[in-house]
Amino acid sequence: MPEPTTVDVETAPAPRRGSINTGPGKLLVTLYGIFTVGAASRSAVQLSTRFHEAPLAYILSAVAAVVYAFITLSLVRGGEGARKAALTCCALELAGVLAVGTWTLVEPSAFPDATVWSDYGMGYLFIPVFLPLTGLWWLRRGHREPRP
């Protein structure tokens, strides 16, 4: 019969505080994962079957999928380098959502079909505009180490 293993509390590794993939970070990983699959699937179908109808919109949806995938992987990976990469991508994502959202309102004829970021993500309950804001907040807040 094997002996029961015991863990010495003093030598056991403590969970990292300030980790980007814990707490609300888990929700961000889930949402970014869902948006990765959704945007990638949508753009793959649109690019392969209707590219001639609205190439810019479909390419932008594919770009959104790549951004979402990179942020998802960075959040899952964790660590300081991944945090900085995800922070940069969230800022670029927010800039993209604001630029495309404004563009679709100012010149709707430029987008014969909607993108993930059209009208600031109105077709997705505005989650595309709130997701990078939440990501930026979490990544900036989550990196702070507790004071001794």
Tab-separated table of N, CA, C and O in Angstrom, residues 16 18-22 24-26 28-29 74-79 82-84 86 138-139 142-143:
chain	number	residue	atom	x	y	z
A	16	ARG	N	0.727	32.092	-7.851
A	16	ARG	CA	1.228	33.427	-8.178
A	16	ARG	C	0.116	34.438	-8.042
A	16	ARG	O	-0.957	34.289	-8.600
A	18	GLY	N	-1.383	38.082	-8.816
A	18	GLY	CA	-1.279	38.980	-9.938
A	18	GLY	C	-1.229	38.254	-11.278
A	18	GLY	O	-0.929	38.846	-12.289
A	19	SER	N	-1.512	36.953	-11.288
A	19	SER	CA	-1.501	36.186	-12.536
A	19	SER	C	-2.650	36.656	-13.412
A	19	SER	O	-3.755	36.895	-12.931
A	20	ILE	N	-2.382	36.764	-14.708
A	20	ILE	CA	-3.396	37.318	-15.611
A	20	ILE	C	-4.469	36.318	-16.011
A	20	ILE	O	-5.488	36.702	-16.567
A	21	ASN	N	-4.263	35.030	-15.721
A	21	ASN	CA	-5.251	34.040	-16.145
A	21	ASN	C	-6.017	33.448	-14.971
A	21	ASN	O	-6.501	32.333	-15.041
A	22	THR	N	-6.128	34.190	-13.885
A	22	THR	CA	-6.920	33.761	-12.738
A	22	THR	C	-8.041	34.770	-12.502
A	22	THR	O	-8.003	35.881	-13.016
A	24	PRO	N	-10.995	37.078	-12.816
A	24	PRO	CA	-11.643	37.610	-14.023
A	24	PRO	C	-10.874	37.266	-15.305
A	24	PRO	O	-11.446	37.251	-16.385
A	25	GLY	N	-9.596	36.961	-15.169
A	25	GLY	CA	-8.805	36.552	-16.332
A	25	GLY	C	-9.358	35.292	-16.970
A	25	GLY	O	-9.277	35.114	-18.186
A	26	LYS	N	-9.934	34.404	-16.168
A	26	LYS	CA	-10.550	33.182	-16.720
A	26	LYS	C	-11.744	33.528	-17.607
A	26	LYS	O	-11.948	32.917	-18.649
A	28	LEU	N	-12.110	36.360	-19.223
A	28	LEU	CA	-11.547	36.947	-20.437
A	28	LEU	C	-11.051	35.870	-21.396
A	28	LEU	O	-11.270	35.956	-22.606
A	29	VAL	N	-10.380	34.847	-20.853
A	29	VAL	CA	-9.911	33.734	-21.689
A	29	VAL	C	-11.104	33.079	-22.379
A	29	VAL	O	-11.070	32.810	-23.591
A	74	SER	N	-2.110	34.501	-25.202
A	74	SER	CA	-1.300	35.267	-24.246
A	74	SER	C	-1.872	35.167	-22.835
A	74	SER	O	-1.130	35.003	-21.872
A	75	LEU	N	-3.190	35.255	-22.730
A	75	LEU	CA	-3.828	35.151	-21.413
A	75	LEU	C	-3.633	33.764	-20.817
A	75	LEU	O	-3.401	33.617	-19.620
A	76	VAL	N	-3.732	32.740	-21.651
A	76	VAL	CA	-3.549	31.372	-21.171
A	76	VAL	C	-2.105	31.156	-20.735
A	76	VAL	O	-1.841	30.553	-19.695
A	77	ARG	N	-1.183	31.643	-21.521
A	77	ARG	CA	0.239	31.450	-21.224
A	77	ARG	C	0.635	32.128	-19.916
A	77	ARG	O	1.360	31.574	-19.117
A	78	GLY	N	0.184	33.344	-19.717
A	78	GLY	CA	0.530	34.077	-18.508
A	78	GLY	C	1.980	34.535	-18.520
A	78	GLY	O	2.700	34.340	-19.489
A	79	GLY	N	2.390	35.158	-17.467
A	79	GLY	CA	3.745	35.661	-17.376
A	79	GLY	C	3.823	37.116	-17.830
A	79	GLY	O	2.905	37.650	-18.450
A	82	ALA	N	3.879	37.705	-21.779
A	82	ALA	CA	2.546	37.482	-22.348
A	82	ALA	C	1.599	38.601	-21.943
A	82	ALA	O	0.753	39.024	-22.735
A	83	ARG	N	1.737	39.096	-20.723
A	83	ARG	CA	0.893	40.203	-20.261
A	83	ARG	C	1.128	41.435	-21.118
A	83	ARG	O	0.194	42.093	-21.567
A	84	LYS	N	2.393	41.749	-21.371
A	84	LYS	CA	2.713	42.922	-22.197
A	84	LYS	C	2.205	42.752	-23.625
A	84	LYS	O	1.674	43.699	-24.213
A	86	ALA	N	-0.346	40.849	-24.605
A	86	ALA	CA	-1.806	40.930	-24.572
A	86	ALA	C	-2.261	42.377	-24.373
A	86	ALA	O	-3.249	42.808	-24.978
A	138	TRP	N	-7.938	44.719	-16.788
A	138	TRP	CA	-7.454	43.547	-16.068
A	138	TRP	C	-5.940	43.394	-16.195
A	138	TRP	O	-5.254	43.099	-15.216
A	139	LEU	N	-5.434	43.581	-17.376
A	139	LEU	CA	-3.999	43.397	-17.594
A	139	LEU	C	-3.181	44.464	-16.878
A	139	LEU	O	-2.089	44.192	-16.386
A	142	GLY	N	-3.937	43.533	-13.052
A	142	GLY	CA	-3.480	42.205	-12.685
A	142	GLY	C	-1.982	42.062	-12.557
A	142	GLY	O	-1.509	41.122	-11.948
A	143	HIS	N	-1.214	42.976	-13.123
A	143	HIS	CA	0.240	42.812	-13.060
A	143	HIS	C	0.854	43.356	-11.795
A	143	HIS	O	1.983	43.087	-11.489
